[in-house]
Amino acid sequence: MSEPSTIVLQRAGASTAPLAEALAAAIDPAEPRIHRPSVTPPDSANAAFCFDPASLEAAARAGVPFRVAILPTFDTRWSGSFDEAQALLVAHDHLLAALPHGVRSRAHVLGPLAPRGWAPPADRAALQAERELDAPVALVPASLLEVAGVTPLLMQLGLSPARYLFDVGLDVEAAEVLRAHAPTHDLDAALFARVPPSGDDPGALPYWQLADVVVARPGSLEATLALAVGAGLVLLLEPGDERAAEALERSGCAIRADAPSTLSVALDDALRRRADLGQAARDLGAPEAAERALALLEKLRDDAGAPKLPRGLPAGLERLPRAGEPPRRSAPNDGPSEPGDADADEEARIDRELAALKERLAGDD
C-alpha cells in the first residue's frame, strides 16, 4: 500500500493552472502532478487542495479525509458550494467578507500564489538595460483590448511616458491587432507570447520581470503574476471586481483607474510611485505562498485531530469565584463545536451579553 499523500485537484484548461502547478511542485518537486476531478483520486490521498467546485466534490466523493478549497487569485467567485471543505484559503483578509456567512469561520489567509519559479528580479534596472529598455516599463496583457477597446486603450497608453510590453498569451489575433494598430499611436512598444516554461527555458518570466508596473483586472491571473515579480498594479475594473480592487489597494501595491478613459492618469501616478508599489507587491510574499499553504495544511490537520475536552471541563486554568463573587453564567468549556458553527457561536455570545446588559439596566431602574 502506498504512503498517504497530499494531492492537488483542478479541472483541465483552468486559467490558474500555473498556480496549481506551483502547489503540486511544492508537494513533490521531482514529479509534480495535478489530478483531474473526472478521475477518481488515489486511495492513498489523505488531503486535497481543490481549485474549483468540481474538484472539491470529487475529493469528497472519493472520501479524501481533509479537503481544502483554494482561491489563489483575488477573485472570490466560486460557482458552487464550500460545504465539503474543512478549510478555505484566500489571497487577502479583505476578501473574507465576500465569502458566504457560514464559511468565514473556516477561511484562512494564504496570500497570492505565484507560479513555480516566479519571483522578483534581483536587479530590474540591469535587466531593462540588457534589453535596451529605458525605464519605466509598463506591461499590458492583450486581454485588456476586449475590456477597454483597442483604440481607447492605445490612446490612453500613448499619453503616458512608458515603454510598453504587450503579453498576447497564445492569442494570434491579438498579436495581429497590436501589429496593425500600435504604430498609429506612436507607442514605444514590443509584444511577446506567454509560453509555458520547458526544461531550461523559463518561458515568459524574463519579460514579466522587466515590468515596473502592470495594467490588469484586479481578480485576474495577470494581477497575481504582477505580484509574483514584484511589480505595481494599475487596475481596470469590470462589474464584480470591486472587492478584489479594494484588497489590492489596501495592500499598497495598486492604483485603480476609475474608467478606461482615465487610465493614463492612474498610470502616470503608478509610474511615479513604482518603487513603493513594487515593494508593497513584494511584501505580499507570493513566491513563498506554496510553502505557506503546506505549512498551514499541516497545522489545520493537527488542530482538527487534537483531542476535544468533554463539555463542562475547564479549558486551561479556570479561576473559581471567591465568597460574594457572582458565579459564572456558562460552563468554562462548552464542548466541541461542529465545523462551520463559529459564526453561530459568536452571534449567541453577543445575544447573551446583550441580555445581561439589559438585565443590569433594568435592575438600575
Short mmCIF file of C-alpha atoms in Angstrom, two decimals:
data_model
loop_
_atom_site.label_atom_id
_atom_site.label_comp_id
_atom_site.label_asym_id
_atom_site.label_seq_id
_atom_site.Cartn_x
_atom_site.Cartn_y
_atom_site.Cartn_z
CA MET A 1 0.00 0.00 0.00
CA SER A 2 1.38 3.42 -0.95
CA GLU A 3 2.07 6.12 1.60
CA PRO A 4 -0.72 8.65 2.30
CA SER A 5 -0.28 11.83 0.29
CA THR A 6 -1.48 15.36 -0.31
CA ILE A 7 -2.78 15.98 -3.81
CA VAL A 8 -3.81 18.94 -5.97
CA LEU A 9 -7.11 18.79 -7.86
CA GLN A 10 -8.04 21.16 -10.69
CA ARG A 11 -10.22 20.92 -13.78
CA ALA A 12 -8.44 20.76 -17.13
CA GLY A 13 -7.94 24.02 -19.01
CA ALA A 14 -8.24 26.33 -15.98
CA SER A 15 -6.61 29.74 -16.38
CA THR A 16 -4.97 29.38 -12.96
CA ALA A 17 -3.19 26.15 -13.95
CA PRO A 18 0.29 27.70 -13.34
CA LEU A 19 -0.72 28.37 -9.73
CA ALA A 20 -1.94 24.81 -9.17
CA GLU A 21 1.28 23.53 -10.71
CA ALA A 22 3.28 25.59 -8.20
CA LEU A 23 1.47 23.93 -5.32
CA ALA A 24 1.94 20.48 -6.85
CA ALA A 25 5.66 21.21 -7.23
CA ALA A 26 5.90 22.22 -3.57
CA ILE A 27 4.39 18.85 -2.63
CA ASP A 28 6.62 16.82 -4.97
CA PRO A 29 9.38 18.82 -6.72
CA ALA A 30 10.62 15.76 -8.61
CA GLU A 31 7.26 14.79 -10.08
CA PRO A 32 4.57 17.47 -9.63
CA ARG A 33 1.13 16.25 -10.62
CA ILE A 34 -2.32 17.78 -10.93
CA HIS A 35 -5.25 15.38 -10.57
CA ARG A 36 -8.44 15.96 -12.54
CA PRO A 37 -11.93 15.79 -10.99
CA SER A 38 -13.02 13.46 -13.80
CA VAL A 39 -10.61 10.81 -12.47
CA THR A 40 -11.09 9.29 -9.02
CA PRO A 41 -8.31 10.47 -6.66
CA PRO A 42 -5.94 7.75 -5.41
CA ASP A 43 -6.91 5.84 -2.27
CA SER A 44 -3.65 6.96 -0.65
CA ALA A 45 -4.69 10.64 -0.70
CA ASN A 46 -5.30 11.94 2.80
CA ALA A 47 -5.59 15.64 1.92
CA ALA A 48 -6.51 17.60 -1.19
CA PHE A 49 -6.12 21.19 -2.35
CA CYS A 50 -9.15 21.83 -4.57
CA PHE A 51 -9.08 24.73 -7.05
CA ASP A 52 -12.72 24.56 -8.20
CA PRO A 53 -16.12 23.20 -7.10
CA ALA A 54 -15.90 20.08 -9.31
CA SER A 55 -12.56 19.17 -7.73
CA LEU A 56 -13.91 19.67 -4.22
CA GLU A 57 -16.90 17.44 -4.97
CA ALA A 58 -14.63 14.78 -6.49
CA ALA A 59 -12.41 14.75 -3.39
CA ALA A 60 -15.47 14.41 -1.15
CA ARG A 61 -16.92 11.54 -3.22
CA ALA A 62 -13.58 9.74 -3.05
CA GLY A 63 -13.51 10.07 0.73
CA VAL A 64 -10.35 12.19 0.94
CA PRO A 65 -10.32 12.92 4.69
CA PHE A 66 -9.16 16.56 4.63
CA ARG A 67 -10.23 18.89 1.83
CA VAL A 68 -9.05 22.48 1.32
CA ALA A 69 -10.73 24.80 -1.19
CA ILE A 70 -8.29 27.37 -2.52
CA LEU A 71 -8.95 30.72 -4.21
CA PRO A 72 -5.44 31.53 -5.50
CA THR A 73 -6.14 34.97 -7.00
CA PHE A 74 -8.04 37.99 -5.67
CA ASP A 75 -11.24 36.76 -7.35
CA THR A 76 -13.55 35.17 -4.74
CA ARG A 77 -16.18 33.95 -7.21
CA TRP A 78 -16.80 30.20 -6.79
CA SER A 79 -19.59 28.61 -8.80
CA GLY A 80 -20.57 26.06 -6.20
CA SER A 81 -20.73 25.23 -2.51
CA PHE A 82 -17.95 25.16 0.08
CA ASP A 83 -19.86 22.65 2.22
CA GLU A 84 -17.41 19.80 1.58
CA ALA A 85 -14.33 21.84 2.52
CA GLN A 86 -12.85 21.65 6.01
CA ALA A 87 -10.85 24.79 5.23
CA LEU A 88 -10.70 27.57 2.65
CA LEU A 89 -7.65 29.63 1.62
CA VAL A 90 -7.92 33.17 0.21
CA ALA A 91 -5.38 35.72 -1.00
CA HIS A 92 -6.18 38.62 1.37
CA ASP A 93 -8.08 39.22 4.61
CA HIS A 94 -10.30 41.86 2.95
CA LEU A 95 -11.74 39.08 0.77
CA LEU A 96 -13.17 37.21 3.77
CA ALA A 97 -16.24 39.45 3.88
CA ALA A 98 -17.12 38.39 0.32
CA LEU A 99 -17.49 34.75 1.39
CA PRO A 100 -20.81 33.18 2.40
CA HIS A 101 -21.57 33.85 6.07
CA GLY A 102 -21.23 30.26 7.29
CA VAL A 103 -17.90 29.75 5.51
CA ARG A 104 -15.85 32.54 7.08
CA SER A 105 -15.00 30.59 10.23
CA ARG A 106 -13.18 28.02 8.07
CA ALA A 107 -11.33 30.58 5.93
CA HIS A 108 -7.64 31.42 6.28
CA VAL A 109 -5.44 34.00 4.55
CA LEU A 110 -2.72 32.48 2.39
CA GLY A 111 -1.70 35.47 0.28
CA PRO A 112 -1.37 35.45 -3.51
CA LEU A 113 0.10 32.28 -5.01
CA ALA A 114 2.92 32.65 -7.56
CA PRO A 115 3.69 30.21 -10.38
CA ARG A 116 6.62 27.89 -9.85
CA GLY A 117 9.93 29.73 -10.13
CA TRP A 118 8.37 33.19 -10.43
CA ALA A 119 9.99 35.84 -8.24
CA PRO A 120 11.08 39.49 -8.39
CA PRO A 121 14.37 40.08 -10.23
CA ALA A 122 17.46 40.85 -8.21
CA ASP A 123 18.08 43.97 -10.33
CA ARG A 124 15.23 45.07 -12.60
CA ALA A 125 17.15 48.08 -13.91
CA ALA A 126 20.00 45.83 -15.06
CA LEU A 127 17.56 43.55 -16.89
CA GLN A 128 15.99 46.56 -18.61
CA ALA A 129 19.43 47.81 -19.64
CA GLU A 130 20.28 44.40 -21.15
CA ARG A 131 17.16 44.66 -23.32
CA GLU A 132 17.91 48.31 -24.13
CA LEU A 133 14.69 49.40 -22.46
CA ASP A 134 14.59 52.77 -20.77
CA ALA A 135 12.59 52.82 -17.55
CA PRO A 136 9.79 53.00 -16.74
CA VAL A 137 8.38 49.84 -18.32
CA ALA A 138 4.67 49.02 -18.22
CA LEU A 139 3.31 45.59 -19.12
CA VAL A 140 -0.19 45.28 -20.60
CA PRO A 141 -1.97 41.94 -21.16
CA ALA A 142 -3.59 41.91 -24.59
CA SER A 143 -6.79 40.60 -22.98
CA LEU A 144 -7.47 44.21 -21.92
CA LEU A 145 -8.11 45.09 -25.56
CA GLU A 146 -11.54 43.49 -25.10
CA VAL A 147 -12.14 45.25 -21.78
CA ALA A 148 -11.28 48.81 -22.83
CA GLY A 149 -11.44 48.60 -26.63
CA VAL A 150 -8.45 48.70 -28.97
CA THR A 151 -8.41 52.40 -29.87
CA PRO A 152 -9.38 53.80 -26.42
CA LEU A 153 -6.76 51.63 -24.69
CA LEU A 154 -3.94 52.50 -27.08
CA MET A 155 -4.86 56.21 -26.98
CA GLN A 156 -4.63 56.22 -23.17
CA LEU A 157 -1.32 54.37 -23.19
CA GLY A 158 0.05 56.88 -25.68
CA LEU A 159 -0.49 59.68 -23.15
CA SER A 160 1.96 58.19 -20.63
CA PRO A 161 5.77 58.22 -20.99
CA ALA A 162 6.41 54.49 -20.65
CA ARG A 163 7.95 51.69 -22.66
CA TYR A 164 5.24 49.08 -23.22
CA LEU A 165 5.36 45.31 -23.28
CA PHE A 166 2.22 43.55 -24.52
CA ASP A 167 1.64 39.98 -23.34
CA VAL A 168 -0.50 38.39 -26.06
CA GLY A 169 -0.66 34.99 -24.37
CA LEU A 170 -1.24 32.47 -27.16
CA ASP A 171 -3.70 34.74 -28.99
CA VAL A 172 -2.57 35.14 -32.62
CA GLU A 173 -5.44 37.54 -33.39
CA ALA A 174 -4.44 39.87 -30.54
CA ALA A 175 -0.87 39.92 -31.84
CA GLU A 176 -2.10 40.91 -35.31
CA VAL A 177 -4.33 43.65 -33.88
CA LEU A 178 -1.40 45.17 -31.99
CA ARG A 179 0.88 44.97 -35.01
CA ALA A 180 -1.73 46.84 -37.03
CA HIS A 181 -2.82 49.50 -34.53
CA ALA A 182 0.03 50.23 -32.10
CA PRO A 183 2.18 52.09 -34.69
CA THR A 184 -0.66 54.55 -35.40
CA HIS A 185 -0.49 55.68 -31.75
CA ASP A 186 3.30 56.08 -31.79
CA LEU A 187 3.82 53.71 -28.87
CA ASP A 188 7.32 52.62 -27.88
CA ALA A 189 6.23 49.01 -27.54
CA ALA A 190 7.05 45.34 -28.03
CA LEU A 191 4.97 42.20 -27.69
CA PHE A 192 5.64 38.62 -26.61
CA ALA A 193 3.83 35.30 -26.27
CA ARG A 194 3.23 33.82 -22.83
CA VAL A 195 4.64 30.38 -23.46
CA PRO A 196 4.93 27.96 -20.54
CA PRO A 197 8.39 27.07 -19.22
CA SER A 198 10.03 24.00 -20.69
CA GLY A 199 13.28 22.49 -19.46
CA ASP A 200 15.82 25.29 -19.14
CA ASP A 201 13.53 27.74 -20.97
CA PRO A 202 11.79 29.95 -18.34
CA GLY A 203 9.00 30.91 -20.76
CA ALA A 204 7.54 34.40 -20.31
CA LEU A 205 9.01 35.05 -16.85
CA PRO A 206 12.02 37.16 -18.03
CA TYR A 207 9.67 39.53 -19.89
CA TRP A 208 7.42 39.95 -16.86
CA GLN A 209 10.45 40.69 -14.68
CA LEU A 210 11.17 43.73 -16.88
CA ALA A 211 7.93 45.44 -15.82
CA ASP A 212 7.85 48.23 -13.26
CA VAL A 213 4.04 48.26 -13.35
CA VAL A 214 1.36 46.02 -14.85
CA VAL A 215 -2.09 47.05 -16.06
CA ALA A 216 -4.64 44.34 -15.20
CA ARG A 217 -8.06 43.48 -13.86
CA PRO A 218 -7.82 43.00 -10.08
CA GLY A 219 -9.12 39.44 -9.94
CA SER A 220 -7.19 38.20 -12.95
CA LEU A 221 -4.29 35.79 -13.15
CA GLU A 222 -2.23 38.68 -14.58
CA ALA A 223 -2.66 40.68 -11.36
CA THR A 224 -1.24 37.74 -9.42
CA LEU A 225 1.64 37.39 -11.90
CA ALA A 226 2.48 41.06 -11.33
CA LEU A 227 2.69 40.48 -7.57
CA ALA A 228 4.87 37.42 -8.18
CA VAL A 229 7.52 39.56 -9.92
CA GLY A 230 7.19 42.49 -7.51
CA ALA A 231 5.55 44.92 -9.94
CA GLY A 232 2.99 47.55 -9.00
CA LEU A 233 -0.51 47.39 -10.44
CA VAL A 234 -2.81 49.72 -12.32
CA LEU A 235 -6.32 48.30 -12.08
CA LEU A 236 -9.03 48.38 -14.72
CA LEU A 237 -12.33 47.26 -13.21
CA GLU A 238 -15.35 45.44 -14.58
CA PRO A 239 -18.53 44.54 -12.66
CA GLY A 240 -17.71 42.23 -9.75
CA ASP A 241 -14.12 43.48 -9.37
CA GLU A 242 -14.69 45.98 -6.54
CA ARG A 243 -13.79 43.74 -3.59
CA ALA A 244 -10.59 42.49 -5.27
CA ALA A 245 -9.58 46.06 -6.14
CA GLU A 246 -10.10 47.21 -2.55
CA ALA A 247 -7.93 44.36 -1.24
CA LEU A 248 -5.07 45.25 -3.59
CA GLU A 249 -5.34 48.96 -2.80
CA ARG A 250 -5.27 48.22 0.93
CA SER A 251 -2.08 46.24 0.36
CA GLY A 252 -0.48 49.39 -1.05
CA CYS A 253 0.56 47.78 -4.33
CA ALA A 254 -2.14 49.08 -6.67
CA ILE A 255 -3.80 52.19 -8.07
CA ARG A 256 -7.16 51.98 -9.78
CA ALA A 257 -8.32 53.72 -12.93
CA ASP A 258 -11.91 54.78 -12.37
CA ALA A 259 -12.63 54.18 -16.07
CA PRO A 260 -10.66 53.29 -19.21
CA SER A 261 -10.81 56.99 -20.12
CA THR A 262 -8.72 57.86 -17.03
CA LEU A 263 -6.17 55.08 -17.42
CA SER A 264 -3.35 57.47 -18.35
CA VAL A 265 -3.86 59.47 -15.13
CA ALA A 266 -3.66 56.34 -12.97
CA LEU A 267 -0.71 55.03 -14.98
CA ASP A 268 1.24 58.27 -14.57
CA ASP A 269 0.65 58.12 -10.81
CA ALA A 270 1.77 54.48 -10.68
CA LEU A 271 4.92 55.19 -12.68
CA ARG A 272 5.88 57.98 -10.27
CA ARG A 273 5.29 55.68 -7.29
CA ARG A 274 6.58 52.48 -8.88
CA ALA A 275 9.25 51.86 -6.23
CA ASP A 276 6.74 51.96 -3.35
CA LEU A 277 4.13 49.95 -5.24
CA GLY A 278 6.72 47.34 -6.16
CA GLN A 279 7.92 46.99 -2.58
CA ALA A 280 4.34 46.52 -1.38
CA ALA A 281 3.86 43.83 -4.03
CA ARG A 282 7.00 42.01 -2.87
CA ASP A 283 5.86 42.25 0.75
CA LEU A 284 2.86 40.02 -0.06
CA GLY A 285 5.28 37.11 -0.47
CA ALA A 286 3.69 35.42 -3.48
CA PRO A 287 6.76 33.26 -4.30
CA GLU A 288 6.59 31.65 -0.84
CA ALA A 289 2.83 31.05 -0.82
CA ALA A 290 3.01 27.39 -1.90
CA GLU A 291 5.22 26.54 1.08
CA ARG A 292 2.92 28.53 3.36
CA ALA A 293 -0.04 26.52 2.07
CA LEU A 294 1.63 23.22 3.01
CA ALA A 295 2.57 24.52 6.46
CA LEU A 296 -0.96 25.79 7.01
CA LEU A 297 -2.42 22.45 5.90
CA GLU A 298 -0.26 20.63 8.45
CA LYS A 299 -1.39 22.98 11.22
CA LEU A 300 -5.06 22.69 10.28
CA ARG A 301 -4.88 18.91 10.25
CA ASP A 302 -3.11 18.87 13.60
CA ASP A 303 -5.77 21.16 15.07
CA ALA A 304 -8.55 19.01 13.62
CA GLY A 305 -7.02 15.91 15.20
CA ALA A 306 -6.43 17.47 18.62
CA PRO A 307 -8.47 15.84 21.41
CA LYS A 308 -11.59 17.78 22.40
CA LEU A 309 -12.43 18.17 26.09
CA PRO A 310 -15.82 16.89 27.24
CA ARG A 311 -18.41 19.57 27.92
CA GLY A 312 -18.04 21.14 31.37
CA LEU A 313 -14.30 20.56 31.93
CA PRO A 314 -12.14 23.69 32.37
CA ALA A 315 -10.41 24.95 29.24
CA GLY A 316 -6.98 25.90 30.61
CA LEU A 317 -6.76 27.47 34.08
CA GLU A 318 -10.21 28.38 35.40
CA ARG A 319 -10.41 30.82 38.29
CA LEU A 320 -13.02 29.87 40.89
CA PRO A 321 -15.19 32.68 42.32
CA ARG A 322 -14.49 33.78 45.87
CA ALA A 323 -17.13 34.35 48.51
CA GLY A 324 -19.55 37.03 47.39
CA GLU A 325 -18.46 36.96 43.75
CA PRO A 326 -21.12 36.12 41.16
CA PRO A 327 -20.93 32.61 39.69
CA ARG A 328 -20.02 32.06 36.06
CA ARG A 329 -23.01 32.30 33.74
CA SER A 330 -21.78 29.49 31.46
CA ALA A 331 -19.55 26.46 31.66
CA PRO A 332 -15.82 27.13 31.08
CA ASN A 333 -15.78 24.63 28.22
CA ASP A 334 -18.92 24.20 26.14
CA GLY A 335 -17.54 21.20 24.30
CA PRO A 336 -16.51 20.85 20.68
CA SER A 337 -18.43 22.77 18.05
CA GLU A 338 -19.41 21.37 14.71
CA PRO A 339 -17.38 22.64 11.73
CA GLY A 340 -18.78 25.94 10.49
CA ASP A 341 -20.56 26.78 13.77
CA ALA A 342 -18.17 29.55 14.85
CA ASP A 343 -20.32 32.28 13.31
CA ALA A 344 -23.41 30.99 15.12
CA ASP A 345 -21.47 30.71 18.39
CA GLU A 346 -20.31 34.31 18.06
CA GLU A 347 -23.87 35.51 17.46
CA ALA A 348 -25.07 33.55 20.51
CA ARG A 349 -22.34 35.11 22.65
CA ILE A 350 -23.37 38.60 21.55
CA ASP A 351 -27.02 37.80 22.33
CA ARG A 352 -26.07 36.62 25.83
CA GLU A 353 -24.06 39.77 26.50
CA LEU A 354 -26.91 41.99 25.31
CA ALA A 355 -29.37 40.11 27.52
CA ALA A 356 -27.09 40.50 30.54
CA LEU A 357 -26.72 44.22 29.83
CA LYS A 358 -30.50 44.64 29.64
CA GLU A 359 -30.86 42.84 32.99
CA ARG A 360 -28.37 45.20 34.64
CA LEU A 361 -30.08 48.26 33.17
CA ALA A 362 -33.46 47.02 34.36
CA GLY A 363 -32.03 46.47 37.85
CA ASP A 364 -30.63 50.02 37.95
CA ASP A 365 -34.11 51.39 37.23
#
